[in-house]
Amino acid sequence: MAANIAYTSTQKFLHWALFGLVIVLYALTYGDSFYPRGDTAVAALWRLHISFGLLLAAFVFWRVVLRAVKGAPGLPAEMPVAEQAAAKIGHFILYALLVAIPILGILLTWFRGDALSFFGLFTVPAPFAPDKATARTIRELHSLCANGILIVAGMHALAALYHHFVRRGTILTRMLPGNR
């Protein structure tokens, strides 16, 4: 695991694809505020949100499996122990949120009484009856986790930029395309 100095091309792809999907999903969440209540565009935006959320779930699953199989490059030995611990905790929180958010989104959709549809290619009906109170609670958790991932990912990005520009380390370049 520590022998690698860079992530594989697939790991890099998944890292940046998940970053992009999180941003797209967050934007779609607020897209409905540009339309009047009841506009058909709002329903279309939520169908897109659900479809991209399912894509995120698939990519997260792929990334977790790949991480379990391939591991990740070790942190630089010159990095202080406290920073290494913070990096490990930060990565754990990011993974936990990446797993929790789509699971909560799927449950939210089903507890609202809606089927899951992946870009209209297939549909998975709700396996249980709608429950508005449960849906409301899940929506709050889903929103909390979505806001949380933006904060943690922002701190993750700031740490990578700090290590790149201030410390002049290779932490950031290990995740950039083309670097081995």
Coordinates of C-alpha atoms in Angstrom, one line a residue:
M1 CA 0.0 0.0 0.0
A2 CA 2.7 2.5 0.9
A3 CA 4.9 1.6 -2.0
N4 CA 2.7 3.5 -4.4
I5 CA 3.6 7.1 -4.8
A6 CA 0.5 8.0 -7.0
Y7 CA -3.0 6.8 -7.4
T8 CA -4.0 4.7 -10.4
S9 CA -5.7 6.3 -13.4
T10 CA -8.9 4.7 -12.3
Q11 CA -8.6 6.0 -8.8
K12 CA -7.9 9.5 -10.1
F13 CA -10.9 9.3 -12.5
L14 CA -13.2 8.3 -9.7
H15 CA -11.9 11.0 -7.4
W16 CA -12.5 13.7 -9.9
A17 CA -15.8 12.2 -11.2
L18 CA -17.1 12.1 -7.6
F19 CA -16.0 15.7 -7.1
G20 CA -17.9 16.7 -10.2
L21 CA -21.0 14.7 -9.4
V22 CA -21.2 16.2 -5.9
I23 CA -21.1 19.7 -7.4
V24 CA -23.7 18.9 -10.1
L25 CA -26.0 17.3 -7.5
Y26 CA -25.7 20.3 -5.2
A27 CA -26.4 22.7 -8.1
L28 CA -29.5 20.6 -9.1
T29 CA -30.8 20.8 -5.5
Y30 CA -31.1 24.5 -5.8
G31 CA -32.1 24.6 -9.5
D32 CA -35.7 24.5 -8.6
S33 CA -35.5 28.0 -7.0
F34 CA -35.3 29.4 -10.6
Y35 CA -38.8 28.1 -11.5
P36 CA -42.2 28.8 -10.1
R37 CA -43.8 26.2 -7.8
G38 CA -45.5 23.5 -9.9
D39 CA -43.4 24.1 -13.0
T40 CA -42.6 20.8 -14.9
A41 CA -38.9 21.8 -15.0
V42 CA -38.7 21.3 -11.2
A43 CA -39.8 17.7 -11.6
A44 CA -37.3 17.2 -14.4
L45 CA -34.5 18.7 -12.2
W46 CA -35.4 16.3 -9.4
R47 CA -35.4 13.3 -11.8
L48 CA -31.9 14.4 -12.9
H49 CA -30.8 14.8 -9.3
I50 CA -32.0 11.2 -8.6
S51 CA -30.3 9.8 -11.7
F52 CA -27.0 11.5 -11.0
G53 CA -27.3 10.5 -7.3
L54 CA -27.6 6.8 -8.4
L55 CA -24.5 7.3 -10.7
L56 CA -22.7 8.8 -7.6
A57 CA -23.8 5.7 -5.6
A58 CA -22.3 3.4 -8.3
F59 CA -19.1 5.3 -8.5
V60 CA -18.8 5.4 -4.7
F61 CA -19.3 1.6 -4.6
W62 CA -16.6 1.2 -7.3
R63 CA -14.2 3.6 -5.4
V64 CA -14.7 1.8 -2.1
V65 CA -14.1 -1.6 -3.7
L66 CA -11.0 -0.3 -5.5
R67 CA -9.7 1.3 -2.3
A68 CA -10.1 -2.0 -0.5
V69 CA -8.3 -3.9 -3.3
K70 CA -5.6 -1.4 -4.3
G71 CA -5.2 0.6 -1.2
A72 CA -3.9 4.2 -1.4
P73 CA -0.4 5.6 -1.5
G74 CA 1.1 6.2 1.9
L75 CA 1.4 9.7 3.3
P76 CA 4.9 11.2 3.1
A77 CA 7.1 10.3 6.0
E78 CA 8.1 13.9 6.6
M79 CA 4.4 14.8 7.2
P80 CA 3.9 15.4 11.0
V81 CA 2.0 12.6 12.8
A82 CA -0.8 15.0 13.7
E83 CA -1.3 15.9 10.0
Q84 CA -1.2 12.3 9.0
A85 CA -3.9 11.5 11.6
A86 CA -6.0 14.5 10.4
A87 CA -5.7 13.3 6.8
K88 CA -6.8 9.8 7.7
I89 CA -9.8 11.1 9.7
G90 CA -10.7 13.5 6.9
H91 CA -10.6 10.7 4.3
F92 CA -12.7 8.5 6.6
I93 CA -15.3 11.3 7.0
L94 CA -15.4 11.9 3.2
Y95 CA -15.9 8.2 2.5
A96 CA -18.6 7.9 5.2
L97 CA -20.5 10.9 3.7
L98 CA -20.1 9.6 0.2
V99 CA -21.7 6.4 1.3
A100 CA -24.4 7.9 3.5
I101 CA -25.6 10.6 1.1
P102 CA -26.8 8.3 -1.7
I103 CA -28.2 5.8 0.7
L104 CA -30.2 8.5 2.4
G105 CA -31.2 9.9 -1.0
I106 CA -32.6 6.5 -2.1
L107 CA -34.5 6.1 1.2
L108 CA -35.8 9.6 0.9
T109 CA -37.1 8.9 -2.6
W110 CA -38.8 5.7 -1.5
F111 CA -40.3 7.2 1.7
R112 CA -41.8 10.0 -0.4
G113 CA -43.5 7.2 -2.3
D114 CA -41.5 7.7 -5.5
A115 CA -39.7 5.2 -7.6
L116 CA -36.0 5.5 -8.4
S117 CA -35.4 6.0 -12.1
F118 CA -31.9 6.1 -13.7
F119 CA -32.2 8.5 -16.6
G120 CA -35.4 6.6 -17.6
L121 CA -33.4 3.5 -18.4
F122 CA -34.8 1.5 -15.5
T123 CA -37.0 2.1 -12.5
V124 CA -37.0 0.6 -9.0
P125 CA -40.3 1.0 -7.3
A126 CA -40.5 1.9 -3.6
P127 CA -40.4 -1.3 -1.5
F128 CA -42.6 0.2 1.2
A129 CA -45.5 2.6 1.7
P130 CA -44.8 6.4 1.8
D131 CA -44.2 7.9 5.2
K132 CA -44.1 11.7 5.2
A133 CA -42.7 12.0 8.7
T134 CA -39.8 9.6 8.0
A135 CA -39.2 11.2 4.7
R136 CA -38.9 14.6 6.4
T137 CA -36.3 13.2 8.9
I138 CA -34.3 11.5 6.1
R139 CA -34.4 14.7 4.1
E140 CA -32.9 16.7 7.0
L141 CA -30.1 14.0 7.4
H142 CA -29.5 14.0 3.6
S143 CA -29.2 17.8 3.6
L144 CA -27.0 17.8 6.6
C145 CA -24.6 15.2 5.1
A146 CA -24.7 17.1 1.7
N147 CA -23.7 20.3 3.4
G148 CA -21.1 18.4 5.5
I149 CA -19.4 17.0 2.5
L150 CA -19.0 20.4 1.0
I151 CA -17.3 21.6 4.2
V152 CA -15.1 18.5 4.5
A153 CA -14.2 18.4 0.8
G154 CA -13.4 22.1 1.0
M155 CA -11.0 21.5 3.9
H156 CA -9.5 18.5 2.0
A157 CA -8.9 20.8 -1.0
L158 CA -7.4 23.5 1.1
A159 CA -5.1 21.0 2.8
A160 CA -4.0 19.7 -0.6
L161 CA -3.3 23.3 -1.9
Y162 CA -1.4 24.1 1.4
H163 CA 0.8 21.0 0.9
H164 CA 1.4 21.9 -2.8
F165 CA 2.0 25.6 -2.6
V166 CA 3.3 26.2 1.0
R167 CA 5.0 22.9 1.8
R168 CA 6.0 22.2 -1.9
G169 CA 5.1 18.6 -1.4
T170 CA 3.7 16.0 -3.9
I171 CA 0.3 15.3 -2.1
L172 CA -1.7 17.2 -4.8
T173 CA 0.2 16.0 -7.8
R174 CA -0.4 12.3 -6.8
M175 CA -4.1 12.8 -7.7
L176 CA -3.6 14.9 -10.8
P177 CA -4.1 13.3 -14.2
G178 CA -0.9 12.1 -15.9
N179 CA 1.3 12.0 -12.8
R180 CA 2.7 8.6 -11.8

